GROMACS .gro file of C-alpha atoms in nm:
model
  498
    1GLU     CA    1  -1.924  -1.678   1.659
    2VAL     CA    2  -1.963  -1.503   1.326
    3ASP     CA    3  -2.170  -1.224   1.483
    4ALA     CA    4  -1.923  -1.198   1.773
    5GLY     CA    5  -1.639  -1.146   1.524
    6LYS     CA    6  -1.836  -0.875   1.349
    7ASP     CA    7  -1.921  -0.704   1.680
    8LEU     CA    8  -1.548  -0.703   1.755
    9ALA     CA    9  -1.473  -0.551   1.414
   10VAL     CA   10  -1.726  -0.272   1.464
   11GLY     CA   11  -1.576  -0.192   1.805
   12ARG     CA   12  -1.226  -0.176   1.664
   13TYR     CA   13  -1.339   0.038   1.372
   14ILE     CA   14  -1.496   0.288   1.610
   15GLY     CA   15  -1.162   0.300   1.795
   16LEU     CA   16  -0.992   0.383   1.464
   17LEU     CA   17  -1.245   0.661   1.394
   18ILE     CA   18  -1.177   0.814   1.735
   19GLN     CA   19  -0.803   0.820   1.662
   20VAL     CA   20  -0.847   0.963   1.310
   21ARG     CA   21  -1.080   1.237   1.432
   22SER     CA   22  -0.859   1.320   1.730
   23HIS     CA   23  -0.573   1.395   1.491
   24MET     CA   24  -0.814   1.591   1.270
   25LYS     CA   25  -0.918   1.817   1.560
   26LYS     CA   26  -0.553   1.888   1.639
   27ASP     CA   27  -0.480   1.934   1.265
   28VAL     CA   28  -0.149   1.750   1.299
   29CYS     CA   29   0.073   1.622   1.018
   30ILE     CA   30   0.266   1.294   0.992
   31ALA     CA   31   0.587   1.465   1.104
   32ASP     CA   32   0.413   1.582   1.425
   33ILE     CA   33   0.289   1.230   1.500
   34PHE     CA   34   0.634   1.083   1.434
   35ARG     CA   35   0.796   1.335   1.671
   36TRP     CA   36   0.567   1.208   1.947
   37GLN     CA   37   0.712   0.859   1.894
   38VAL     CA   38   1.067   0.996   1.890
   39ALA     CA   39   1.003   1.170   2.223
   40LYS     CA   40   0.869   0.846   2.377
   41HIS     CA   41   1.161   0.622   2.278
   42PRO     CA   42   1.442   0.798   2.089
   43ASN     CA   43   1.680   0.500   2.115
   44LYS     CA   44   1.434   0.227   2.014
   45PRO     CA   45   1.504   0.069   1.671
   46CYS     CA   46   1.271   0.227   1.416
   47PHE     CA   47   1.404   0.048   1.107
   48ILE     CA   48   1.639  -0.247   1.067
   49PHE     CA   49   1.803  -0.289   0.728
   50GLU     CA   50   2.084  -0.527   0.635
   51ASP     CA   51   2.183  -0.569   1.002
   52LYS     CA   52   2.200  -0.195   1.065
   53GLU     CA   53   1.958  -0.043   1.316
   54TRP     CA   54   1.813   0.305   1.272
   55THR     CA   55   1.678   0.448   1.598
   56PHE     CA   56   1.379   0.681   1.604
   57ALA     CA   57   1.615   0.968   1.688
   58GLN     CA   58   1.836   0.885   1.387
   59VAL     CA   59   1.538   0.879   1.150
   60GLU     CA   60   1.423   1.213   1.289
   61GLU     CA   61   1.768   1.368   1.243
   62TYR     CA   62   1.814   1.236   0.886
   63SER     CA   63   1.468   1.354   0.781
   64ASN     CA   64   1.540   1.696   0.933
   65LYS     CA   65   1.853   1.716   0.719
   66VAL     CA   66   1.644   1.639   0.409
   67ALA     CA   67   1.396   1.911   0.504
   68ASN     CA   68   1.670   2.168   0.557
   69VAL     CA   69   1.845   2.091   0.227
   70PHE     CA   70   1.532   2.134   0.019
   71LYS     CA   71   1.409   2.435   0.216
   72ASN     CA   72   1.742   2.607   0.147
   73HIS     CA   73   1.700   2.522  -0.222
   74GLY     CA   74   1.372   2.710  -0.232
   75TYR     CA   75   1.118   2.427  -0.220
   76GLN     CA   76   0.796   2.502  -0.037
   77LYS     CA   77   0.452   2.372   0.047
   78GLY     CA   78   0.268   2.231  -0.254
   79ASP     CA   79   0.578   2.152  -0.463
   80THR     CA   80   0.627   1.794  -0.582
   81VAL     CA   81   0.953   1.595  -0.587
   82GLY     CA   82   0.982   1.250  -0.747
   83LEU     CA   83   1.168   0.980  -0.551
   84ILE     CA   84   1.317   0.682  -0.736
   85MET     CA   85   1.502   0.456  -0.494
   86GLU     CA   86   1.518   0.092  -0.392
   87ASN     CA   87   1.395  -0.027  -0.052
   88ARG     CA   88   1.601   0.119   0.232
   89PRO     CA   89   1.539   0.338   0.542
   90GLU     CA   90   1.659   0.649   0.356
   91PHE     CA   91   1.360   0.612   0.123
   92VAL     CA   92   1.123   0.676   0.415
   93CYS     CA   93   1.350   0.943   0.567
   94ILE     CA   94   1.347   1.139   0.240
   95TRP     CA   95   0.968   1.158   0.195
   96LEU     CA   96   0.923   1.219   0.568
   97GLY     CA   97   1.177   1.503   0.554
   98LEU     CA   98   1.018   1.661   0.248
   99SER     CA   99   0.677   1.645   0.421
  100LYS     CA  100   0.817   1.862   0.702
  101ILE     CA  101   0.830   2.158   0.463
  102GLY     CA  102   0.502   2.067   0.291
  103VAL     CA  103   0.660   1.917  -0.022
  104ILE     CA  104   0.469   1.624  -0.176
  105THR     CA  105   0.682   1.321  -0.270
  106ALA     CA  106   0.585   1.113  -0.574
  107LEU     CA  107   0.696   0.757  -0.494
  108ILE     CA  108   0.800   0.627  -0.835
  109ASN     CA  109   0.855   0.258  -0.912
  110HIS     CA  110   1.232   0.216  -0.952
  111ASN     CA  111   1.180  -0.066  -1.204
  112LEU     CA  112   1.022   0.165  -1.462
  113ARG     CA  113   1.217   0.259  -1.773
  114GLN     CA  114   1.173   0.483  -2.078
  115HIS     CA  115   0.817   0.604  -2.152
  116PRO     CA  116   0.643   0.470  -1.835
  117LEU     CA  117   0.912   0.640  -1.623
  118VAL     CA  118   0.876   0.972  -1.807
  119HIS     CA  119   0.498   0.941  -1.779
  120SER     CA  120   0.516   0.890  -1.399
  121ILE     CA  121   0.739   1.195  -1.356
  122THR     CA  122   0.516   1.406  -1.580
  123VAL     CA  123   0.177   1.301  -1.441
  124GLY     CA  124   0.305   1.372  -1.088
  125ASN     CA  125   0.400   1.729  -1.191
  126CYS     CA  126   0.747   1.680  -1.043
  127GLN     CA  127   0.969   1.988  -1.018
  128ALA     CA  128   1.268   1.776  -0.913
  129ILE     CA  129   1.376   1.412  -0.903
  130ILE     CA  130   1.574   1.237  -0.634
  131PHE     CA  131   1.726   0.914  -0.764
  132SER     CA  132   1.965   0.664  -0.608
  133SER     CA  133   2.289   0.569  -0.779
  134GLU     CA  134   2.145   0.232  -0.894
  135ILE     CA  135   1.892   0.421  -1.108
  136THR     CA  136   2.146   0.646  -1.284
  137GLU     CA  137   2.136   0.470  -1.622
  138ALA     CA  138   1.755   0.476  -1.629
  139VAL     CA  139   1.760   0.852  -1.569
  140LYS     CA  140   2.028   0.902  -1.837
  141ASP     CA  141   1.804   0.722  -2.088
  142ILE     CA  142   1.518   0.971  -2.040
  143MET     CA  143   1.710   1.298  -2.001
  144ASN     CA  144   1.602   1.427  -2.342
  145SER     CA  145   1.236   1.363  -2.258
  146LEU     CA  146   1.231   1.548  -1.925
  147PRO     CA  147   1.126   1.913  -1.882
  148ALA     CA  148   1.425   2.143  -1.925
  149ASN     CA  149   1.381   2.310  -1.585
  150ILE     CA  150   1.356   1.991  -1.375
  151SER     CA  151   1.622   1.961  -1.101
  152LEU     CA  152   1.809   1.635  -1.039
  153TYR     CA  153   1.944   1.508  -0.705
  154ARG     CA  154   2.155   1.192  -0.696
  155TRP     CA  155   2.182   0.994  -0.373
  156CYS     CA  156   2.463   0.746  -0.306
  157PRO     CA  157   2.496   0.508  -0.011
  158ILE     CA  158   2.857   0.626   0.041
  159SER     CA  159   2.959   0.989   0.039
  160ASN     CA  160   3.182   1.073  -0.260
  161ASN     CA  161   3.238   1.342  -0.519
  162GLU     CA  162   3.145   1.131  -0.822
  163THR     CA  163   2.911   1.280  -1.079
  164ALA     CA  164   2.689   1.110  -1.335
  165GLY     CA  165   2.737   1.400  -1.576
  166LEU     CA  166   2.368   1.491  -1.575
  167GLY     CA  167   2.409   1.829  -1.411
  168GLU     CA  168   2.272   1.672  -1.094
  169LYS     CA  169   2.335   1.782  -0.736
  170ASN     CA  170   2.508   1.541  -0.497
  171LEU     CA  171   2.238   1.484  -0.234
  172THR     CA  172   2.460   1.270  -0.010
  173THR     CA  173   2.714   1.553   0.028
  174LEU     CA  174   2.439   1.808   0.083
  175LEU     CA  175   2.289   1.592   0.361
  176ASP     CA  176   2.629   1.545   0.526
  177GLU     CA  177   2.661   1.923   0.552
  178ALA     CA  178   2.302   2.000   0.654
  179PRO     CA  179   2.189   2.066   1.015
  180GLY     CA  180   1.988   1.787   1.182
  181SER     CA  181   1.764   2.027   1.373
  182PRO     CA  182   1.395   2.067   1.278
  183PRO     CA  183   1.341   2.307   0.986
  184VAL     CA  184   1.190   2.649   1.053
  185VAL     CA  185   0.851   2.635   0.880
  186THR     CA  186   0.639   2.942   0.808
  187GLN     CA  187   0.352   2.764   0.627
  188LYS     CA  188   0.123   2.543   0.836
  189ILE     CA  189   0.116   2.180   0.720
  190GLY     CA  190  -0.219   2.029   0.811
  191TYR     CA  191  -0.395   1.696   0.840
  192GLN     CA  192  -0.578   1.728   0.508
  193ASP     CA  193  -0.275   1.840   0.307
  194ARG     CA  194  -0.119   1.614   0.046
  195LEU     CA  195   0.165   1.396   0.174
  196ILE     CA  196   0.272   1.157  -0.105
  197TYR     CA  197   0.161   1.026  -0.443
  198ILE     CA  198   0.148   0.650  -0.489
  199TYR     CA  199   0.118   0.513  -0.840
  200THR     CA  200  -0.144   0.257  -0.926
  201SER     CA  201  -0.246   0.105  -1.257
  202GLY     CA  202  -0.611   0.073  -1.150
  203THR     CA  203  -0.742  -0.180  -1.402
  204THR     CA  204  -0.608  -0.025  -1.722
  205GLY     CA  205  -0.343   0.198  -1.876
  206LEU     CA  206  -0.022   0.361  -1.758
  207PRO     CA  207   0.047   0.436  -1.388
  208LYS     CA  208  -0.181   0.693  -1.225
  209ALA     CA  209  -0.071   0.909  -0.931
  210ALA     CA  210  -0.309   0.846  -0.639
  211VAL     CA  211  -0.329   1.119  -0.375
  212ILE     CA  212  -0.239   1.023  -0.017
  213THR     CA  213  -0.298   1.298   0.238
  214HIS     CA  214  -0.170   1.297   0.596
  215SER     CA  215  -0.516   1.187   0.712
  216ARG     CA  216  -0.532   0.908   0.453
  217PHE     CA  217  -0.191   0.781   0.566
  218VAL     CA  218  -0.317   0.763   0.925
  219PHE     CA  219  -0.636   0.585   0.816
  220LEU     CA  220  -0.457   0.327   0.598
  221SER     CA  221  -0.190   0.236   0.852
  222GLY     CA  222  -0.419   0.279   1.152
  223GLY     CA  223  -0.695   0.069   0.998
  224THR     CA  224  -0.461  -0.229   0.974
  225THR     CA  225  -0.338  -0.168   1.329
  226TRP     CA  226  -0.680  -0.144   1.490
  227MET     CA  227  -0.855  -0.419   1.294
  228LEU     CA  228  -0.573  -0.674   1.326
  229TRP     CA  229  -0.492  -0.557   1.678
  230PHE     CA  230  -0.120  -0.499   1.629
  231LYS     CA  231   0.090  -0.425   1.937
  232ARG     CA  232   0.347  -0.150   1.985
  233SER     CA  233   0.591  -0.426   2.081
  234ASP     CA  234   0.542  -0.611   1.750
  235ARG     CA  235   0.834  -0.634   1.511
  236PHE     CA  236   0.730  -0.620   1.144
  237TYR     CA  237   0.894  -0.780   0.840
  238ILE     CA  238   0.848  -0.608   0.506
  239PRO     CA  239   0.997  -0.738   0.178
  240LEU     CA  240   0.742  -0.549  -0.035
  241PRO     CA  241   0.821  -0.233  -0.237
  242LEU     CA  242   0.808   0.086  -0.032
  243TYR     CA  243   0.663   0.276  -0.329
  244HIS     CA  244   0.332   0.089  -0.292
  245THR     CA  245   0.063   0.130  -0.027
  246ALA     CA  246   0.091  -0.216   0.128
  247GLY     CA  247   0.453  -0.187   0.234
  248GLY     CA  248   0.513   0.186   0.216
  249VAL     CA  249   0.207   0.294   0.416
  250GLN     CA  250   0.043   0.005   0.599
  251THR     CA  251   0.368  -0.137   0.738
  252VAL     CA  252   0.596   0.168   0.741
  253GLY     CA  253   0.309   0.340   0.924
  254GLN     CA  254   0.351   0.096   1.213
  255ALA     CA  255   0.683   0.268   1.285
  256ILE     CA  256   0.588   0.625   1.189
  257ILE     CA  257   0.245   0.638   1.358
  258PHE     CA  258   0.261   0.371   1.628
  259GLY     CA  259   0.629   0.343   1.724
  260SER     CA  260   0.689  -0.021   1.632
  261THR     CA  261   1.009  -0.163   1.481
  262VAL     CA  262   1.003  -0.244   1.108
  263VAL     CA  263   1.255  -0.472   0.938
  264ILE     CA  264   1.302  -0.369   0.574
  265ARG     CA  265   1.437  -0.605   0.309
  266LYS     CA  266   1.575  -0.460  -0.014
  267LYS     CA  267   1.401  -0.718  -0.232
  268PHE     CA  268   1.178  -1.018  -0.169
  269SER     CA  269   1.349  -1.356  -0.153
  270ALA     CA  270   1.141  -1.674  -0.115
  271SER     CA  271   1.431  -1.870   0.036
  272ALA     CA  272   1.519  -1.590   0.283
  273TYR     CA  273   1.161  -1.505   0.393
  274MET     CA  274   1.133  -1.738   0.693
  275SER     CA  275   1.504  -1.726   0.780
  276ASP     CA  276   1.490  -1.344   0.798
  277ILE     CA  277   1.184  -1.364   1.020
  278ARG     CA  278   1.371  -1.599   1.254
  279LYS     CA  279   1.690  -1.392   1.247
  280TYR     CA  280   1.521  -1.061   1.331
  281GLU     CA  281   1.265  -1.218   1.569
  282CYS     CA  282   0.970  -1.069   1.381
  283THR     CA  283   0.620  -1.123   1.518
  284CYS     CA  284   0.424  -0.996   1.215
  285ALA     CA  285   0.511  -1.037   0.848
  286GLN     CA  286   0.358  -0.896   0.533
  287TYR     CA  287   0.283  -1.085   0.214
  288ILE     CA  288   0.112  -1.065  -0.120
  289GLY     CA  289  -0.044  -1.383  -0.252
  290GLU     CA  290   0.212  -1.456  -0.523
  291MET     CA  291   0.490  -1.449  -0.263
  292CYS     CA  292   0.321  -1.725  -0.067
  293ARG     CA  293   0.331  -1.955  -0.370
  294TYR     CA  294   0.703  -1.894  -0.411
  295ILE     CA  295   0.770  -1.951  -0.040
  296LEU     CA  296   0.576  -2.279  -0.052
  297ALA     CA  297   0.786  -2.389  -0.349
  298VAL     CA  298   1.105  -2.367  -0.137
  299PRO     CA  299   1.197  -2.719  -0.014
  300PRO     CA  300   1.070  -2.780   0.342
  301LYS     CA  301   1.316  -2.741   0.630
  302PRO     CA  302   1.292  -2.859   0.992
  303GLU     CA  303   1.317  -2.496   1.107
  304ASP     CA  304   1.012  -2.386   0.902
  305LYS     CA  305   0.806  -2.376   1.221
  306GLN     CA  306   1.077  -2.223   1.440
  307HIS     CA  307   0.988  -1.854   1.463
  308LYS     CA  308   0.808  -1.596   1.676
  309LEU     CA  309   0.543  -1.509   1.417
  310ARG     CA  310   0.197  -1.456   1.558
  311MET     CA  311   0.047  -1.327   1.234
  312ILE     CA  312   0.098  -1.278   0.864
  313TYR     CA  313  -0.106  -1.011   0.687
  314GLY     CA  314  -0.150  -0.898   0.330
  315ASN     CA  315  -0.367  -0.954   0.028
  316GLY     CA  316  -0.410  -1.218  -0.239
  317LEU     CA  317  -0.347  -1.539  -0.041
  318ARG     CA  318  -0.541  -1.781  -0.259
  319PRO     CA  319  -0.786  -2.018  -0.087
  320GLN     CA  320  -0.621  -2.304  -0.281
  321ILE     CA  321  -0.296  -2.273  -0.081
  322TRP     CA  322  -0.413  -2.090   0.233
  323THR     CA  323  -0.449  -2.396   0.460
  324GLU     CA  324  -0.130  -2.561   0.333
  325PHE     CA  325   0.073  -2.244   0.389
  326VAL     CA  326  -0.054  -2.189   0.742
  327LYS     CA  327  -0.001  -2.555   0.836
  328ARG     CA  328   0.351  -2.586   0.697
  329PHE     CA  329   0.482  -2.274   0.872
  330ASN     CA  330   0.265  -2.301   1.185
  331ILE     CA  331   0.116  -1.953   1.149
  332PRO     CA  332  -0.147  -1.875   1.416
  333ARG     CA  333  -0.333  -1.598   1.230
  334VAL     CA  334  -0.380  -1.463   0.879
  335GLY     CA  335  -0.496  -1.104   0.830
  336GLU     CA  336  -0.612  -1.096   0.468
  337PHE     CA  337  -0.720  -0.751   0.352
  338TYR     CA  338  -0.853  -0.587   0.041
  339GLY     CA  339  -0.843  -0.229  -0.081
  340ALA     CA  340  -0.740   0.008  -0.356
  341THR     CA  341  -0.476   0.277  -0.301
  342GLU     CA  342  -0.696   0.545  -0.450
  343GLY     CA  343  -1.021   0.412  -0.305
  344ASN     CA  344  -1.215   0.470   0.016
  345ALA     CA  345  -1.325   0.113   0.082
  346ASN     CA  346  -1.079  -0.117   0.257
  347ILE     CA  347  -1.181  -0.437   0.433
  348LEU     CA  348  -1.007  -0.697   0.649
  349ASN     CA  349  -1.056  -1.057   0.754
  350ILE     CA  350  -0.998  -1.050   1.131
  351ASP     CA  351  -1.111  -1.399   1.233
  352ASN     CA  352  -0.907  -1.641   1.020
  353THR     CA  353  -1.194  -1.738   0.788
  354VAL     CA  354  -1.011  -1.924   0.509
  355GLY     CA  355  -1.024  -1.736   0.179
  356ALA     CA  356  -1.230  -1.439   0.300
  357ILE     CA  357  -1.106  -1.081   0.250
  358GLY     CA  358  -1.351  -0.930   0.500
  359PHE     CA  359  -1.723  -0.899   0.547
  360VAL     CA  360  -2.017  -0.665   0.511
  361SER     CA  361  -2.146  -0.556   0.850
  362ARG     CA  362  -2.521  -0.589   0.885
  363ILE     CA  363  -2.500  -0.456   1.241
  364LEU     CA  364  -2.401  -0.097   1.166
  365PRO     CA  365  -2.391  -0.061   0.785
  366SER     CA  366  -2.401   0.317   0.816
  367VAL     CA  367  -2.066   0.312   1.001
  368TYR     CA  368  -1.882   0.161   0.705
  369PRO     CA  369  -2.107   0.175   0.397
  370ILE     CA  370  -1.968  -0.072   0.143
  371SER     CA  371  -2.165  -0.285  -0.101
  372ILE     CA  372  -2.144  -0.520  -0.397
  373ILE     CA  373  -2.353  -0.404  -0.691
  374LYS     CA  374  -2.464  -0.573  -1.013
  375VAL     CA  375  -2.272  -0.476  -1.327
  376ASP     CA  376  -2.288  -0.561  -1.694
  377PRO     CA  377  -2.043  -0.851  -1.749
  378GLU     CA  378  -1.918  -0.706  -2.077
  379SER     CA  379  -1.882  -0.334  -2.001
  380GLY     CA  380  -1.846  -0.337  -1.622
  381GLU     CA  381  -2.110  -0.061  -1.602
  382PRO     CA  382  -2.362  -0.074  -1.313
  383ILE     CA  383  -2.700  -0.229  -1.388
  384ARG     CA  384  -2.985   0.004  -1.288
  385ASP     CA  385  -3.339  -0.061  -1.162
  386LYS     CA  386  -3.653   0.118  -1.282
  387LYS     CA  387  -3.567   0.422  -1.069
  388GLY     CA  388  -3.221   0.446  -1.225
  389LEU     CA  389  -3.046   0.331  -0.906
  390CYS     CA  390  -2.787   0.056  -0.853
  391ILE     CA  391  -2.887  -0.297  -0.747
  392VAL     CA  392  -2.720  -0.474  -0.454
  393CYS     CA  393  -2.608  -0.833  -0.522
  394LYS     CA  394  -2.752  -1.125  -0.329
  395PRO     CA  395  -2.527  -1.379  -0.149
  396GLY     CA  396  -2.343  -1.593  -0.404
  397GLU     CA  397  -2.398  -1.336  -0.678
  398PRO     CA  398  -2.072  -1.173  -0.806
  399GLY     CA  399  -2.064  -0.796  -0.843
  400VAL     CA  400  -1.837  -0.494  -0.824
  401PHE     CA  401  -1.727  -0.367  -0.483
  402ILE     CA  402  -1.808  -0.002  -0.402
  403GLY     CA  403  -1.759   0.240  -0.114
  404LYS     CA  404  -2.001   0.527  -0.049
  405ILE     CA  405  -1.838   0.872  -0.070
  406ASN     CA  406  -1.876   1.134   0.201
  407PRO     CA  407  -1.642   1.432   0.130
  408ASN     CA  408  -1.683   1.565   0.486
  409ASN     CA  409  -1.562   1.242   0.649
  410PRO     CA  410  -1.186   1.172   0.612
  411THR     CA  411  -1.252   0.797   0.626
  412ARG     CA  412  -1.518   0.810   0.353
  413ALA     CA  413  -1.372   1.077   0.121
  414PHE     CA  414  -1.250   0.984  -0.226
  415LEU     CA  415  -0.920   1.158  -0.297
  416GLY     CA  416  -0.863   0.993  -0.633
  417TYR     CA  417  -0.571   1.073  -0.859
  418VAL     CA  418  -0.372   1.386  -0.939
  419SER     CA  419  -0.554   1.376  -1.275
  420LYS     CA  420  -0.915   1.487  -1.223
  421LYS     CA  421  -1.016   1.319  -1.548
  422GLU     CA  422  -0.888   0.980  -1.428
  423SER     CA  423  -1.052   1.034  -1.088
  424GLU     CA  424  -1.395   1.090  -1.243
  425LYS     CA  425  -1.378   0.747  -1.409
  426LYS     CA  426  -1.372   0.583  -1.063
  427VAL     CA  427  -1.689   0.749  -0.933
  428VAL     CA  428  -2.042   0.617  -0.989
  429HIS     CA  429  -2.338   0.850  -0.923
  430ASP     CA  430  -2.700   0.791  -0.816
  431VAL     CA  431  -2.611   0.471  -0.635
  432PHE     CA  432  -2.884   0.412  -0.374
  433CYS     CA  433  -3.052   0.751  -0.396
  434LYS     CA  434  -3.044   1.041  -0.639
  435GLY     CA  435  -2.741   1.264  -0.592
  436ASP     CA  436  -2.521   1.024  -0.391
  437SER     CA  437  -2.193   0.880  -0.520
  438ALA     CA  438  -1.951   0.595  -0.457
  439PHE     CA  439  -1.600   0.482  -0.546
  440ILE     CA  440  -1.623   0.188  -0.788
  441SER     CA  441  -1.330  -0.049  -0.746
  442GLY     CA  442  -1.344  -0.240  -1.073
  443ASP     CA  443  -1.302  -0.564  -0.875
  444LEU     CA  444  -1.553  -0.848  -0.868
  445LEU     CA  445  -1.639  -0.981  -0.522
  446VAL     CA  446  -1.899  -1.222  -0.392
  447SER     CA  447  -2.051  -1.257  -0.043
  448ASP     CA  448  -2.176  -1.570   0.132
  449ASP     CA  449  -2.487  -1.608   0.351
  450PHE     CA  450  -2.291  -1.485   0.656
  451GLY     CA  451  -2.173  -1.166   0.484
  452TYR     CA  452  -1.812  -1.279   0.430
  453LEU     CA  453  -1.661  -1.138   0.111
  454TYR     CA  454  -1.445  -1.329  -0.135
  455PHE     CA  455  -1.237  -1.189  -0.420
  456LYS     CA  456  -1.334  -1.318  -0.766
  457ASP     CA  457  -1.142  -1.113  -1.021
  458ARG     CA  458  -1.079  -0.775  -1.178
  459THR     CA  459  -1.338  -0.673  -1.435
  460GLY     CA  460  -1.067  -0.592  -1.685
  461ASP     CA  461  -0.913  -0.939  -1.671
  462THR     CA  462  -1.177  -1.200  -1.756
  463PHE     CA  463  -1.280  -1.397  -2.060
  464ARG     CA  464  -1.607  -1.553  -2.175
  465TRP     CA  465  -1.639  -1.929  -2.221
  466LYS     CA  466  -1.967  -2.101  -2.308
  467GLY     CA  467  -2.166  -1.798  -2.191
  468GLU     CA  468  -1.980  -1.768  -1.860
  469ASN     CA  469  -1.729  -1.511  -1.735
  470VAL     CA  470  -1.412  -1.704  -1.649
  471SER     CA  471  -1.172  -1.548  -1.400
  472THR     CA  472  -0.814  -1.564  -1.521
  473SER     CA  473  -0.680  -1.549  -1.165
  474GLU     CA  474  -0.891  -1.848  -1.060
  475VAL     CA  475  -0.759  -2.056  -1.351
  476GLU     CA  476  -0.404  -1.939  -1.275
  477ALA     CA  477  -0.444  -2.056  -0.914
  478VAL     CA  478  -0.546  -2.406  -1.023
  479ILE     CA  479  -0.271  -2.437  -1.284
  480SER     CA  480  -0.003  -2.306  -1.047
  481ASN     CA  481  -0.098  -2.582  -0.800
  482LEU     CA  482  -0.068  -2.846  -1.074
  483ILE     CA  483   0.277  -2.723  -1.180
  484ASN     CA  484   0.412  -2.689  -0.826
  485TYR     CA  485   0.349  -2.314  -0.769
  486ARG     CA  486   0.538  -2.197  -1.077
  487ASP     CA  487   0.416  -1.884  -1.251
  488ALA     CA  488   0.113  -1.923  -1.475
  489ILE     CA  489  -0.043  -1.659  -1.699
  490VAL     CA  490  -0.394  -1.714  -1.834
  491TYR     CA  491  -0.571  -1.510  -2.100
  492GLY     CA  492  -0.858  -1.558  -2.339
  493VAL     CA  493  -0.839  -1.562  -2.718
  494GLU     CA  494  -1.125  -1.550  -2.965
  495LEU     CA  495  -1.215  -1.883  -3.125
  496ASN     CA  496  -1.353  -1.885  -3.479
  497SER     CA  497  -1.668  -2.087  -3.526
  498LEU     CA  498  -1.610  -2.409  -3.718
   0.00000   0.00000   0.00000
């Protein structure tokens, strides 16, 4: 059965490659692919938000308005605009519209304030910022730290003539007046061009702007679709931030690339998670592991099992609560995945193996070359053999997860960050032969005898105890169970010898 599951995975992955390369041959962009979906079903709900439905035609029209506004203001291919907005359909419409004229959108975390917010705007090389009215005070606080020539656009949910006194333009009014027809574009926007920047902390430091091209967007959203076998008729529930890859690419992509309906929630609520899923008749719902603990902590209700869910998918569902969660809410399938926004190695658990995040294929390793290599427990640096090459871990032996880099293959390329210096830190050279290279995740994984992979910890978040590396996340999982799923933070401190 294990081998059958892996055969199935290889077949699905090949299907994904065919789709990715088909788009590459046509050199299409995300806006082209979305227009195909609009043509197929213009009146189908694309997004549902707070009981309002946005059809595919409405999303197309709104995004066209965005494109026309910024084209008329002189923005062109290669420019970057920062977007700071809470979850809502307009968030997607804005970056989709900007992409139609080749402008890259930096998706900035709307919770950031002061220096981290200035840093995100600066590292993304933003020429303008679009911010929603809820973020006005945060923008006011950093005005003196922003470049003098940066343009500000303020978006409000209701059209009005109010001003925040920042010299900003009223984007809502501009959109009301803009034509909804496709923009006239003179510069070709291709499959390998940059689409958006998504910020990731990696394992250390301030946010880094990871590059997502049109092809990478297709691969990230399509990979989830093919491997978990989503259907066009599925209805997806997403309470995760749209400025991150999980919600903003993998799930939003189900609407943009595949024509499914996506239900967006402004902010995650443990008590509303299952009731929303029932209300909107969702068949697939996204999670991150911490959310599942909070949902479990909500008092049980008779209607917990009354829903149309056929699958939940996400990352970080701890083995300690996996079985309990699935049993309580009667969830047929769990699609646990693992991957880094900036990386080239994403894996999925497609056969419900409890706790696993995917597996290493021994059938066709050349198709998807990923490995776990030995590293120094203190520095995180790869351990080398006599030839100076990396050493693959044996089953049961923890190591760092890597993905081989092939610049000529869109599914194996490493796009990294906007900052070349930061990108270089994530590449290891002379891996299995002289001259090759791989993306090094910084995450510790371990495989079993069947090739299933299990997450252990991040290399930057462990402590030593009696000669052993202790995973803070593992200890947190145990403690959170003991204290009824409440938050637990674990860290190591140095003990003086007595």
